Coordinates of C-alpha atoms in Angstrom, one line a residue:
Chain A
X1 CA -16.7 3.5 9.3
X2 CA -16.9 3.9 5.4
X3 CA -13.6 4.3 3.5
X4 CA -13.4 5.4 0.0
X5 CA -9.6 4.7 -0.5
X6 CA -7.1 7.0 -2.6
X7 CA -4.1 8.8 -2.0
X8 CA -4.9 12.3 -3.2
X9 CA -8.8 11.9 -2.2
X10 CA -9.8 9.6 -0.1
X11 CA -13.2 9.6 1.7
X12 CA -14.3 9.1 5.4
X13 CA -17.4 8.1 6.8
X14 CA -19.0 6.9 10.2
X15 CA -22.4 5.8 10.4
X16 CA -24.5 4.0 13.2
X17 CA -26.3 1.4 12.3
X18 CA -30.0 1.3 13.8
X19 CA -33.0 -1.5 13.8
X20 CA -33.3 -2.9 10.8
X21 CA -32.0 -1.0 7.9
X22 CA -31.8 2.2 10.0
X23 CA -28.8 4.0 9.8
X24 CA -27.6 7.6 10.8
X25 CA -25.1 9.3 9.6
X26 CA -22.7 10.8 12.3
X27 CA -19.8 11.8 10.2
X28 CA -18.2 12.2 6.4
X29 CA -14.8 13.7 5.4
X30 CA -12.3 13.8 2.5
X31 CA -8.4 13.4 3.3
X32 CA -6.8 15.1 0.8
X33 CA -2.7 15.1 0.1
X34 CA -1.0 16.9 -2.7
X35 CA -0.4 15.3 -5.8
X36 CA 2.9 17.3 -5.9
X37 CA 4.4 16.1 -2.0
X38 CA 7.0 13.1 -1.3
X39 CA 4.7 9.5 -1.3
X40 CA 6.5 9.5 1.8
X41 CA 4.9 12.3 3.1
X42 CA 1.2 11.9 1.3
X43 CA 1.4 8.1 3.1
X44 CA 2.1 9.9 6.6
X45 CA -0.2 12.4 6.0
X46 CA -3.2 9.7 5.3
X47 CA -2.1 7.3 8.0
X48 CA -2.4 10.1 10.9
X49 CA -5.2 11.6 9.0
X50 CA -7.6 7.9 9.2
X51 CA -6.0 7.3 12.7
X52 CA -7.1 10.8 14.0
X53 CA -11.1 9.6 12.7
X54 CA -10.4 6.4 14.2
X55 CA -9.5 7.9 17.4
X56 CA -11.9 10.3 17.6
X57 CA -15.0 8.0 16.5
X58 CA -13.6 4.4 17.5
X59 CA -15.6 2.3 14.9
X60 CA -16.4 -1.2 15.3
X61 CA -15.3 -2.1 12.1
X62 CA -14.0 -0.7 9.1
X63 CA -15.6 -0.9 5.5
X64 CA -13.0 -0.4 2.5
X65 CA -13.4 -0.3 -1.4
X66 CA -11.7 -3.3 -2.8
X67 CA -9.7 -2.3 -5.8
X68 CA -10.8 -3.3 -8.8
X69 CA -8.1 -5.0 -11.5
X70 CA -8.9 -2.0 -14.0
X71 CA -8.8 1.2 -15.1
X72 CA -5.0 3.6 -15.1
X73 CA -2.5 0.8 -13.8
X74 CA -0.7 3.7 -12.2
X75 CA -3.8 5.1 -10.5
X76 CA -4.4 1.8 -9.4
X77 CA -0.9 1.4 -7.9
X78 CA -1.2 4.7 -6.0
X79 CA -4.3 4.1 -4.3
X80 CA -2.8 0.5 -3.4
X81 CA -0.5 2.5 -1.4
X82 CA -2.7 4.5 0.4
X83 CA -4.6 1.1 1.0
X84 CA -1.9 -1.0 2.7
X85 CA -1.7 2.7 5.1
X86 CA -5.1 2.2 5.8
X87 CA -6.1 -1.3 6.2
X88 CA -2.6 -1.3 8.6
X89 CA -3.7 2.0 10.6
X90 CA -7.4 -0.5 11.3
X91 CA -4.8 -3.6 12.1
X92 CA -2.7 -2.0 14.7
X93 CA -5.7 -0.7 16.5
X94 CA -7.5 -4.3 16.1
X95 CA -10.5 -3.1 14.1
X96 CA -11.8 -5.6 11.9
X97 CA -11.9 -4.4 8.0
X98 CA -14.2 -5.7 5.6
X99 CA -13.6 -5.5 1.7
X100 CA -16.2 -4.7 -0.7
X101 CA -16.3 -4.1 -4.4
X102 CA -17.9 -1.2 -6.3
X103 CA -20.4 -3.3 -7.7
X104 CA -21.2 -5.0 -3.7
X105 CA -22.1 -1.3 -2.8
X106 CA -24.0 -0.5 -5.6
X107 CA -26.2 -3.6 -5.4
X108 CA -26.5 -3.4 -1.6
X109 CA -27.3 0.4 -1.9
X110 CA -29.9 1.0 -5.0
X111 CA -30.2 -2.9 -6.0
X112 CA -28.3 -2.4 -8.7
X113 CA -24.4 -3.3 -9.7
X114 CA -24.3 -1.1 -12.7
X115 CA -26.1 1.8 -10.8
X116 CA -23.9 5.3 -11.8
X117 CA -22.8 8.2 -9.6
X118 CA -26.2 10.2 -9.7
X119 CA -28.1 7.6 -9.1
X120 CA -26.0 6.2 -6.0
X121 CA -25.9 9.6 -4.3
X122 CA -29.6 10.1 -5.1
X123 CA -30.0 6.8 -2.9
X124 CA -27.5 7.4 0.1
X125 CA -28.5 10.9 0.3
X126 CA -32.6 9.4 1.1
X127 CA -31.3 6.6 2.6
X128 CA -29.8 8.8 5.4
X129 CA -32.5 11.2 5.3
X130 CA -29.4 14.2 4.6
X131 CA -30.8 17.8 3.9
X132 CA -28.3 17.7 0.7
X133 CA -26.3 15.1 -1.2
X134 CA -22.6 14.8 0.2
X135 CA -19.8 15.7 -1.6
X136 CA -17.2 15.4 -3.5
X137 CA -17.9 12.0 -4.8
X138 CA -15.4 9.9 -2.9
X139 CA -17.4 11.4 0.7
X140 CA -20.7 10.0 -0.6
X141 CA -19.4 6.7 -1.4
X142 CA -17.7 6.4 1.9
X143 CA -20.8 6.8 3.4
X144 CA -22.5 3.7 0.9
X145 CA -19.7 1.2 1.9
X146 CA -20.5 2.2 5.5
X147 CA -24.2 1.3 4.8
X148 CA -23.4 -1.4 2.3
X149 CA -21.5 -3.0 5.4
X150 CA -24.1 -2.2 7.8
X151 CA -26.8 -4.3 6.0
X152 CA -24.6 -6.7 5.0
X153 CA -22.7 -7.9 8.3
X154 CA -26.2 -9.4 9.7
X155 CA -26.3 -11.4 6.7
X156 CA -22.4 -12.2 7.0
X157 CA -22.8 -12.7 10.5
X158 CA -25.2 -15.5 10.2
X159 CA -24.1 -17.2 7.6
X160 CA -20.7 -17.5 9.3
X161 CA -23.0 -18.7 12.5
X162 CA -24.6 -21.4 10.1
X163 CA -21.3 -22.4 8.5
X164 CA -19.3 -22.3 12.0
X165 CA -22.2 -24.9 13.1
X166 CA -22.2 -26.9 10.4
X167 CA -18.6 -26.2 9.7
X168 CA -19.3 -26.7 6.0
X169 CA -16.0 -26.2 4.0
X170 CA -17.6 -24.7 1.4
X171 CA -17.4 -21.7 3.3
X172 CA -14.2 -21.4 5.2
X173 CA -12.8 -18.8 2.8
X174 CA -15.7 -16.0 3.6
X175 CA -15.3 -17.3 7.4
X176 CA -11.6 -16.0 7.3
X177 CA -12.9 -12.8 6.0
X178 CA -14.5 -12.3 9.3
X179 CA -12.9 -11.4 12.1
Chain B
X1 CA 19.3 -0.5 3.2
X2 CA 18.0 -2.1 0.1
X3 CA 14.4 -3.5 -0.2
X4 CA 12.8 -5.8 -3.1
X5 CA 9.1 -5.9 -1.6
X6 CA 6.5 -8.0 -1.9
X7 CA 3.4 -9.3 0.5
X8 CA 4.7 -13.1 0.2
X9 CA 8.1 -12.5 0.0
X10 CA 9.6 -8.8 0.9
X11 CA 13.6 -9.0 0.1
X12 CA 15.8 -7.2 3.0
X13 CA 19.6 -5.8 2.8
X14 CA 21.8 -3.6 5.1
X15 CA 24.7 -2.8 3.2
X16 CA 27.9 -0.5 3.8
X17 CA 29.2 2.0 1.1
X18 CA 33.1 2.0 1.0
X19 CA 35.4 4.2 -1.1
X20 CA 35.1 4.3 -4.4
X21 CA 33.0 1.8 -5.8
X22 CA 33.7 -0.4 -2.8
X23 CA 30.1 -2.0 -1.0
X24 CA 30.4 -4.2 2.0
X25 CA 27.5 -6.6 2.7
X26 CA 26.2 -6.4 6.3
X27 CA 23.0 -8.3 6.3
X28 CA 20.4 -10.0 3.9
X29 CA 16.9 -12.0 4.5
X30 CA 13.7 -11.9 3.5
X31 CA 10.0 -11.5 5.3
X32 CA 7.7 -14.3 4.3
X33 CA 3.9 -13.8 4.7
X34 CA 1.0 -16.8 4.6
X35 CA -0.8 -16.0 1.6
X36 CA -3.6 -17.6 3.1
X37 CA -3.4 -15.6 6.1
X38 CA -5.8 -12.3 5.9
X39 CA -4.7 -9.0 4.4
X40 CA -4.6 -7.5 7.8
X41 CA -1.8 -9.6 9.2
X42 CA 0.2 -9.6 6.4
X43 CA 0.4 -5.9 6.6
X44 CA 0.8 -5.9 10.4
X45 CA 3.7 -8.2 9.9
X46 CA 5.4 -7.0 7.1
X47 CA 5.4 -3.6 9.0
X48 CA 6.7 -4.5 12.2
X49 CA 9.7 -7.2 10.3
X50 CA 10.7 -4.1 8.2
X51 CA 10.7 -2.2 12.0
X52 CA 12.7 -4.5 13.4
X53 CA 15.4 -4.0 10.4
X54 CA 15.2 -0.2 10.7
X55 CA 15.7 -0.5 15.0
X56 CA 18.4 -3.5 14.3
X57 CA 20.9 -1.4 11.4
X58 CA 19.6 2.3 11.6
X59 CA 20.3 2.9 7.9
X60 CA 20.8 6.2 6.5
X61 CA 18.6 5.7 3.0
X62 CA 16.3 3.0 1.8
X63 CA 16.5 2.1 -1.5
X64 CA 12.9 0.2 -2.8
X65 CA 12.0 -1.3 -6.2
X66 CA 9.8 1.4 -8.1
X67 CA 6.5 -0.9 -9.2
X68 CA 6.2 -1.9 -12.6
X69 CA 3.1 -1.4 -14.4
X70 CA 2.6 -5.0 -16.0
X71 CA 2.4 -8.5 -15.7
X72 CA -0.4 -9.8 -13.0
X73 CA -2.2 -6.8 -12.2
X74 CA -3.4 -8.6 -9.3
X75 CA 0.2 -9.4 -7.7
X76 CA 0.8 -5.6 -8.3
X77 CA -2.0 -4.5 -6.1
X78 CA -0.4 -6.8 -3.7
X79 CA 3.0 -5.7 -3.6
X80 CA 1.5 -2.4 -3.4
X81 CA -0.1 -2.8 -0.2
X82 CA 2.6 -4.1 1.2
X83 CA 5.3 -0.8 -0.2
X84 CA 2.4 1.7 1.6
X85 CA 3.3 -0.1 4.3
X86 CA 7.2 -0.5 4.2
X87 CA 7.3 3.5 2.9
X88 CA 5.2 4.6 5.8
X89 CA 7.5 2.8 8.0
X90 CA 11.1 4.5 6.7
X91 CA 8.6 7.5 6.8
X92 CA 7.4 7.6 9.8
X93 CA 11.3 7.5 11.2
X94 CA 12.4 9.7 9.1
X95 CA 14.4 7.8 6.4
X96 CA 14.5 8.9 3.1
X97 CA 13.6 6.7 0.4
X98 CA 14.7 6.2 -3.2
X99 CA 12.9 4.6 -5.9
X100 CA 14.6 2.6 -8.9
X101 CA 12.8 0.6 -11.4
X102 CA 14.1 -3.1 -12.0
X103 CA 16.2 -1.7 -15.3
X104 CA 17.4 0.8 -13.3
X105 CA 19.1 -1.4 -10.9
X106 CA 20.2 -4.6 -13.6
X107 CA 21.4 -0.9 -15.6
X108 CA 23.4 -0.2 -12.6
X109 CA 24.7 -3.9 -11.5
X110 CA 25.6 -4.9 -14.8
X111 CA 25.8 -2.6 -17.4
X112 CA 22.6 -4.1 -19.0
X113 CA 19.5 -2.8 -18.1
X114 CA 17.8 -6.8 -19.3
X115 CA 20.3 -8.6 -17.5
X116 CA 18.6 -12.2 -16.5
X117 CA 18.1 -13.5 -12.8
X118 CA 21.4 -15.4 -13.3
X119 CA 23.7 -12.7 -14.7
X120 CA 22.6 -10.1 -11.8
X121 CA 23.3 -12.9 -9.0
X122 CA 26.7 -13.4 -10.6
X123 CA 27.1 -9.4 -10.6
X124 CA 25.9 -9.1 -6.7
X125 CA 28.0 -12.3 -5.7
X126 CA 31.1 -11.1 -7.2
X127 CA 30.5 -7.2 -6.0
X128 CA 29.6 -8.0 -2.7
X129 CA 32.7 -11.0 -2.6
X130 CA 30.3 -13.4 -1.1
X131 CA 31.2 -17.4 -0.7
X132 CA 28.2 -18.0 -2.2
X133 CA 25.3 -16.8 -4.3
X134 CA 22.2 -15.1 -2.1
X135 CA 19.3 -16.9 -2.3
X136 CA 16.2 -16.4 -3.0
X137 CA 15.8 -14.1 -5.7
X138 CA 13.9 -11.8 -3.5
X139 CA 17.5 -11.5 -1.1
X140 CA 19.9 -10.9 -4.3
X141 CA 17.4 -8.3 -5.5
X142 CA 17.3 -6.5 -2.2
X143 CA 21.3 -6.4 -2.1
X144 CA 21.3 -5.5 -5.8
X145 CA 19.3 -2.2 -4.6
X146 CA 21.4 -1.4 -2.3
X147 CA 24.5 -1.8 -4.5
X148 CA 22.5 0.5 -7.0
X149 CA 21.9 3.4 -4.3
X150 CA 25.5 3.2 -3.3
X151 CA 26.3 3.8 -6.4
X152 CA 24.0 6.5 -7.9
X153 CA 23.9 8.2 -4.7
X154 CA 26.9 10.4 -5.3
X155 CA 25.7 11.2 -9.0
X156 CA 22.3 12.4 -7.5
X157 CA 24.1 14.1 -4.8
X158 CA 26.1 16.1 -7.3
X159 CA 23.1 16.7 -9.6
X160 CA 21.1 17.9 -6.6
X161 CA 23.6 20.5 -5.8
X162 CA 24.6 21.5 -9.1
X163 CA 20.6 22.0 -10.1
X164 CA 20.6 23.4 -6.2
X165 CA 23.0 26.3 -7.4
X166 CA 22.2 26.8 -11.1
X167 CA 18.5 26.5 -10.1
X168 CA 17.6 25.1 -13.8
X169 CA 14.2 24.3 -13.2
X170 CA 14.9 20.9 -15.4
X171 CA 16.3 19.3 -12.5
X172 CA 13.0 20.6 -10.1
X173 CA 11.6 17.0 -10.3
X174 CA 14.5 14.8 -9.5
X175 CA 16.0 17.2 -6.8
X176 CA 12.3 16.9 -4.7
X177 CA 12.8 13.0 -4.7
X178 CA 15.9 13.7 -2.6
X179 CA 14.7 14.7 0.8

């Protein structure tokens, strides 16, 4: 499951990953709350609206945008809000939740960091051979951190084997990152 | 209830408002998370701490620190992980929540809104008639919330129902931050 994290839009995705770099989309989404409403009420609002996906779709593990030090402050602080709801709503139900940068997805999805919105939905919308591009834009990159994630966790998954063997300190920080 | 958040440190206070201008000090402590320890954890234990308070002293209101757009824009995103988390909680039981920035509180406390760290513990000590000064910071800013929504409470209360009967559209704002 993809996660596009924001408290007025925030985008949901589930993909499966296949052999290889197969993967199939099964679901995408947008949780929207009003700009207007209580925080109270838009934080309730997204934490029964990501628990209903996981519920319905029970992911393995959970792929979130990790927020970048930039940009509106105040943006920033809102959609760090709807984050702690989120990464929470995965905790309680013990689903692991890996953090990934714009740039991570970008690289990971067209090969390269600095790659913009056209180009990005261009790629995921081939990559998972869809009939149209998703939209808005926080539903198509939902669905690149879920793909992002699924071609990275092999890669994670084994260096984490390596490292765990070899228990080379070098890499107990990205150990802890995994679950 | 009065809360100074934070993911490392999240300040805690049950206080009791009296006649007048009168506050009596029921509890004060403060939740301490690893900062080594994954995101995920924090969160999960920050939320259930904060739970505990709620279930322990059933308070009527929570007052939080409103997030300050400066300083380490890193600790911000931080801290506001952890308020999703602590507003979801009062939200999810149905307690309302008031926000008040830092000069809003060393404003209310001491007639200054730049009071120093050692002015507004002198202030809480001697409102509160405690034996001796709260510590840490993170406890005395907690109590010094609370203090502040004891004491603005009735001013917004009157406002709310003075804007709730004139109807001056003015007022619309600060009468939908009072549930």
């Amino acid at each position: 499951m993809g996660i596009d994290p924001g408290l007025t839009r925030c985008g949901l995705s589930v993909v499966q990953a296949g052999r290889g770099r197969a993967v199939l989309p099964i679901s995408v989404g947008v949780l929207r709350t009003p700009s207007d409403a209580e925080l109270s009420e838009r934080l309730l609002s997204i934490s029964a609206g990501v628990r209903e996906w996981i519920a319905d779709y029970q992911p393995d593990v959970i792929a979130i945008e990790r927020l970048f030090e930039r940009g509106n402050v105040s943006t920033v602080i809102h959609t760090a809000h709807a984050v702690g709801v989120l990464i929470l709503a995965a905790a309680e139900l013990g689903i692991p939740v890996h953090h990934y940068t714009p740039s991570e997805v970008k690289k990971a999805i067209s090969g390269n960091g600095r790659a913009d919105k056209k180009q990005m939905t261009a790629m995921i919308t081939r990559i998972l051979g869809l009939s149209e591009a998703p939209k808005p834009a926080d539903a198509a990159d939902a669905l690149a951190l879920a793909v992002c994630h699924c071609w990275r966790a092999p890669v994670l998954a084994r260096t984490a084997s390596v490292a765990g063997h070899a228990g080379r300190p070098a890499l107990a920080k990205e150990r802890t990152q995994q679950p």
